[in-house]
Amino acid sequence: MAISNKIIIITAPSGAGKTSITRHLMRVFPQLAFSISAATRQARGIEKNGVDYHFITLDEFKYNIQHNNFVEWEMVYEGKYYGTLKSELERIWNERKIPILDIDVKGAIHVKQQYPESSITLFIVPPSVAELKNRLEGRGTETAESLAARVNKAAYEISFKDQFDKLIVNDNLEHASMEAEGIIQGFLAQ
Ligand code: 5GP
């Protein structure tokens, strides 16, 4: 398989640790490049445009939909759109690197459908929905309402688990990271 065709997709219900695992993989494998999504939400904290996301307006997002510029896009949260631009994957492949996508569950399924042979999907799951609830509560960032919404969404997303290539139970971040590393090592060697 040509290196330029590969895609790594990391997905998970919110709060399951996919960002930490993505960062770990990027540290271990220098040939991976983070796929910078387009998003219509505001930048948070130290996030930078063109580094964490391409922060664009809703009109710009719609323009990209109409011009078929996305590999996939989703309204991940109410009124907030996120999408993987074809141009982003091309940019990374042109650098002779492999894009690593940190995207939501439906987006992951859509990318996999378009690149069934050359992509791998890793689905990171919390040990249980109860544990996920504990973690989100521990972050202290949720209201009772947003917590309930995230937990319900997670339970729904976990129901898609059979659609992914690899399932990683994140009961311990270090173990889960090592497991992901082993899987990606194998994928890169193909
Ligand atoms: P956040 O706003 O916290 O950065 O991201 C919210 C969710 O959107 C996360 O689950 C993240 O993985 C997902 N996401 C980020 N970029 C994309 C994308 O391009 N497509 C899809 N479908 N989801 C994305």
Short mmCIF file of C-alpha atoms and ligand atoms in Angstrom, two decimals:
data_model
loop_
_atom_site.label_atom_id
_atom_site.label_comp_id
_atom_site.label_asym_id
_atom_site.label_seq_id
_atom_site.Cartn_x
_atom_site.Cartn_y
_atom_site.Cartn_z
CA MET A 1 0.00 0.00 0.00
CA ALA A 2 1.37 3.42 -0.92
CA ILE A 3 2.20 5.45 2.16
CA SER A 4 0.47 8.50 0.68
CA ASN A 5 -2.91 6.80 0.71
CA LYS A 6 -3.14 5.92 4.37
CA ILE A 7 -5.40 7.57 6.92
CA ILE A 8 -5.58 7.05 10.69
CA ILE A 9 -8.87 7.90 12.36
CA ILE A 10 -9.22 8.19 16.13
CA THR A 11 -12.72 8.48 17.47
CA ALA A 12 -14.52 8.11 20.77
CA PRO A 13 -17.45 9.33 22.76
CA SER A 14 -16.64 12.64 24.45
CA GLY A 15 -14.48 12.22 27.56
CA ALA A 16 -12.94 8.86 26.62
CA GLY A 17 -9.39 10.22 26.16
CA LYS A 18 -8.97 10.30 22.38
CA THR A 19 -7.05 13.57 22.33
CA SER A 20 -4.41 12.24 24.75
CA ILE A 21 -4.04 9.06 22.68
CA THR A 22 -3.78 11.06 19.44
CA ARG A 23 -1.01 13.19 20.97
CA HIS A 24 0.82 10.08 22.15
CA LEU A 25 0.72 8.58 18.64
CA MET A 26 2.02 11.83 17.13
CA ARG A 27 4.96 11.85 19.53
CA VAL A 28 5.87 8.24 18.77
CA PHE A 29 5.40 8.31 14.98
CA PRO A 30 6.93 11.38 13.31
CA GLN A 31 5.44 10.39 9.95
CA LEU A 32 1.95 11.26 11.25
CA ALA A 33 0.50 14.75 10.74
CA PHE A 34 -2.56 16.07 12.55
CA SER A 35 -5.46 16.73 10.19
CA ILE A 36 -6.63 20.26 10.97
CA SER A 37 -10.41 20.33 10.72
CA ALA A 38 -12.55 23.28 9.75
CA ALA A 39 -14.88 24.38 12.57
CA THR A 40 -17.43 27.12 13.08
CA ARG A 41 -17.01 27.40 16.85
CA GLN A 42 -14.88 30.10 18.48
CA ALA A 43 -11.24 29.37 19.34
CA ARG A 44 -10.81 28.53 23.04
CA GLY A 45 -7.90 29.51 25.29
CA ILE A 46 -4.55 29.03 23.54
CA GLU A 47 -6.02 27.49 20.40
CA LYS A 48 -4.67 28.98 17.18
CA ASN A 49 -6.30 29.33 13.81
CA GLY A 50 -4.62 27.02 11.30
CA VAL A 51 -3.03 24.94 14.07
CA ASP A 52 -5.85 23.45 16.16
CA TYR A 53 -8.61 24.16 13.65
CA HIS A 54 -9.30 26.26 10.62
CA PHE A 55 -11.81 28.51 12.38
CA ILE A 56 -14.23 29.65 9.71
CA THR A 57 -17.63 31.31 9.56
CA LEU A 58 -20.85 29.45 8.94
CA ASP A 59 -21.04 31.05 5.47
CA GLU A 60 -17.54 29.81 4.64
CA PHE A 61 -18.49 26.38 5.94
CA LYS A 62 -21.60 26.29 3.74
CA TYR A 63 -19.55 27.42 0.75
CA ASN A 64 -17.24 24.43 1.31
CA ILE A 65 -20.21 22.06 1.56
CA GLN A 66 -21.66 23.40 -1.70
CA HIS A 67 -18.33 23.06 -3.49
CA ASN A 68 -17.90 19.51 -2.28
CA ASN A 69 -14.67 20.41 -0.46
CA PHE A 70 -15.25 18.12 2.53
CA VAL A 71 -14.44 14.44 2.93
CA GLU A 72 -16.99 14.53 5.74
CA TRP A 73 -18.67 17.12 7.90
CA GLU A 74 -21.04 17.02 10.87
CA MET A 75 -22.95 19.34 13.14
CA VAL A 76 -21.25 17.87 16.20
CA TYR A 77 -22.94 20.23 18.67
CA GLU A 78 -26.10 22.28 18.24
CA GLY A 79 -25.28 24.86 15.58
CA LYS A 80 -21.52 24.02 15.55
CA TYR A 81 -20.13 22.47 12.38
CA TYR A 82 -16.89 20.52 12.00
CA GLY A 83 -15.44 18.97 8.87
CA THR A 84 -12.40 17.37 7.28
CA LEU A 85 -11.33 19.23 4.14
CA LYS A 86 -10.11 17.21 1.16
CA SER A 87 -7.39 19.85 0.74
CA GLU A 88 -6.12 19.05 4.25
CA LEU A 89 -5.63 15.36 3.46
CA GLU A 90 -3.96 16.30 0.14
CA ARG A 91 -1.62 18.73 1.91
CA ILE A 92 -0.48 16.01 4.31
CA TRP A 93 -0.11 13.32 1.64
CA ASN A 94 1.90 15.77 -0.48
CA GLU A 95 4.30 16.09 2.46
CA ARG A 96 4.67 12.29 2.31
CA LYS A 97 3.01 12.01 5.71
CA ILE A 98 -0.05 10.19 7.03
CA PRO A 99 -3.00 12.19 8.30
CA ILE A 100 -4.31 11.40 11.77
CA LEU A 101 -7.90 12.51 12.30
CA ASP A 102 -9.42 13.18 15.73
CA ILE A 103 -13.09 13.35 14.78
CA ASP A 104 -16.53 12.40 16.04
CA VAL A 105 -18.11 8.96 15.63
CA LYS A 106 -20.29 9.69 12.59
CA GLY A 107 -17.47 11.53 10.84
CA ALA A 108 -15.18 8.54 11.45
CA ILE A 109 -17.72 6.16 9.89
CA HIS A 110 -18.05 8.42 6.83
CA VAL A 111 -14.30 8.64 6.23
CA LYS A 112 -13.97 4.87 6.63
CA GLN A 113 -16.71 4.32 4.02
CA GLN A 114 -14.78 6.42 1.52
CA TYR A 115 -11.37 4.86 2.22
CA PRO A 116 -12.25 1.32 3.33
CA GLU A 117 -8.89 -0.26 2.45
CA SER A 118 -6.40 2.50 3.21
CA SER A 119 -7.77 3.76 6.52
CA ILE A 120 -7.87 2.40 10.04
CA THR A 121 -10.41 3.44 12.68
CA LEU A 122 -9.61 3.22 16.39
CA PHE A 123 -12.61 3.56 18.67
CA ILE A 124 -11.62 4.52 22.21
CA VAL A 125 -14.25 3.61 24.78
CA PRO A 126 -14.46 4.33 28.48
CA PRO A 127 -14.68 1.18 30.67
CA SER A 128 -18.38 1.98 31.22
CA VAL A 129 -20.88 4.76 30.80
CA ALA A 130 -20.86 5.19 34.62
CA GLU A 131 -17.08 5.73 34.52
CA LEU A 132 -17.44 8.27 31.72
CA LYS A 133 -19.97 10.14 33.83
CA ASN A 134 -17.49 10.20 36.74
CA ARG A 135 -14.74 11.55 34.49
CA LEU A 136 -16.89 14.31 33.06
CA GLU A 137 -18.02 15.24 36.59
CA GLY A 138 -14.37 15.27 37.65
CA ARG A 139 -13.51 17.80 34.94
CA GLY A 140 -15.99 20.15 36.54
CA THR A 141 -16.83 21.75 33.20
CA GLU A 142 -20.40 20.49 32.86
CA THR A 143 -23.77 21.66 34.12
CA ALA A 144 -26.24 18.94 35.18
CA GLU A 145 -27.95 19.38 31.82
CA SER A 146 -24.85 19.26 29.61
CA LEU A 147 -23.56 16.29 31.62
CA ALA A 148 -26.78 14.35 31.01
CA ALA A 149 -26.67 15.28 27.30
CA ARG A 150 -23.05 14.10 26.95
CA VAL A 151 -23.68 10.85 28.82
CA ASN A 152 -26.75 10.06 26.67
CA LYS A 153 -24.84 10.90 23.51
CA ALA A 154 -21.94 8.68 24.62
CA ALA A 155 -24.26 5.72 25.26
CA TYR A 156 -25.72 6.21 21.77
CA GLU A 157 -22.26 6.48 20.17
CA ILE A 158 -21.01 3.34 21.94
CA SER A 159 -23.82 1.45 20.17
CA PHE A 160 -21.83 1.94 16.90
CA LYS A 161 -18.78 0.13 18.25
CA ASP A 162 -18.94 -2.78 15.81
CA GLN A 163 -18.39 -0.46 12.85
CA PHE A 164 -14.75 0.29 13.77
CA ASP A 165 -11.60 -1.65 12.98
CA LYS A 166 -10.19 -1.63 16.53
CA LEU A 167 -11.76 -1.08 19.91
CA ILE A 168 -9.59 0.18 22.76
CA VAL A 169 -10.97 0.23 26.28
CA ASN A 170 -9.40 3.16 28.06
CA ASP A 171 -9.35 1.97 31.67
CA ASN A 172 -5.81 3.29 32.05
CA LEU A 173 -4.42 5.96 29.73
CA GLU A 174 -0.91 4.52 29.61
CA HIS A 175 -2.14 1.02 28.72
CA ALA A 176 -4.59 2.38 26.15
CA SER A 177 -1.83 4.51 24.57
CA MET A 178 0.49 1.49 24.34
CA GLU A 179 -2.25 -0.60 22.79
CA ALA A 180 -2.96 2.13 20.20
CA GLU A 181 0.78 2.38 19.49
CA GLY A 182 0.99 -1.36 18.77
CA ILE A 183 -1.98 -1.22 16.42
CA ILE A 184 -0.60 1.77 14.51
CA GLN A 185 2.85 0.19 14.31
CA GLY A 186 1.21 -2.74 12.53
CA PHE A 187 -0.84 -0.50 10.24
CA LEU A 188 2.21 1.53 9.23
CA ALA A 189 4.16 -1.63 8.45
CA GLN A 190 1.48 -2.90 6.03
P1 5GP B 1 -14.00 20.35 20.29
O1 5GP B 1 -14.99 21.45 20.01
O2 5GP B 1 -14.06 19.92 21.74
O3 5GP B 1 -12.62 20.69 19.82
O4 5GP B 1 -14.42 19.08 19.43
C1 5GP B 1 -15.70 18.57 19.53
C2 5GP B 1 -15.80 17.25 18.81
O5 5GP B 1 -15.72 17.44 17.39
C3 5GP B 1 -14.69 16.26 19.15
O6 5GP B 1 -15.30 14.99 19.35
C4 5GP B 1 -13.84 16.26 17.91
O7 5GP B 1 -13.18 15.03 17.74
C5 5GP B 1 -14.89 16.46 16.83
N1 5GP B 1 -14.32 16.92 15.58
C6 5GP B 1 -13.23 17.71 15.40
N2 5GP B 1 -12.98 17.90 14.10
C7 5GP B 1 -13.92 17.20 13.42
C8 5GP B 1 -14.17 16.97 12.03
O8 5GP B 1 -13.49 17.45 11.14
N3 5GP B 1 -15.24 16.19 11.72
C9 5GP B 1 -16.03 15.63 12.67
N4 5GP B 1 -17.02 14.86 12.24
N5 5GP B 1 -15.82 15.80 13.98
C10 5GP B 1 -14.78 16.58 14.36
#
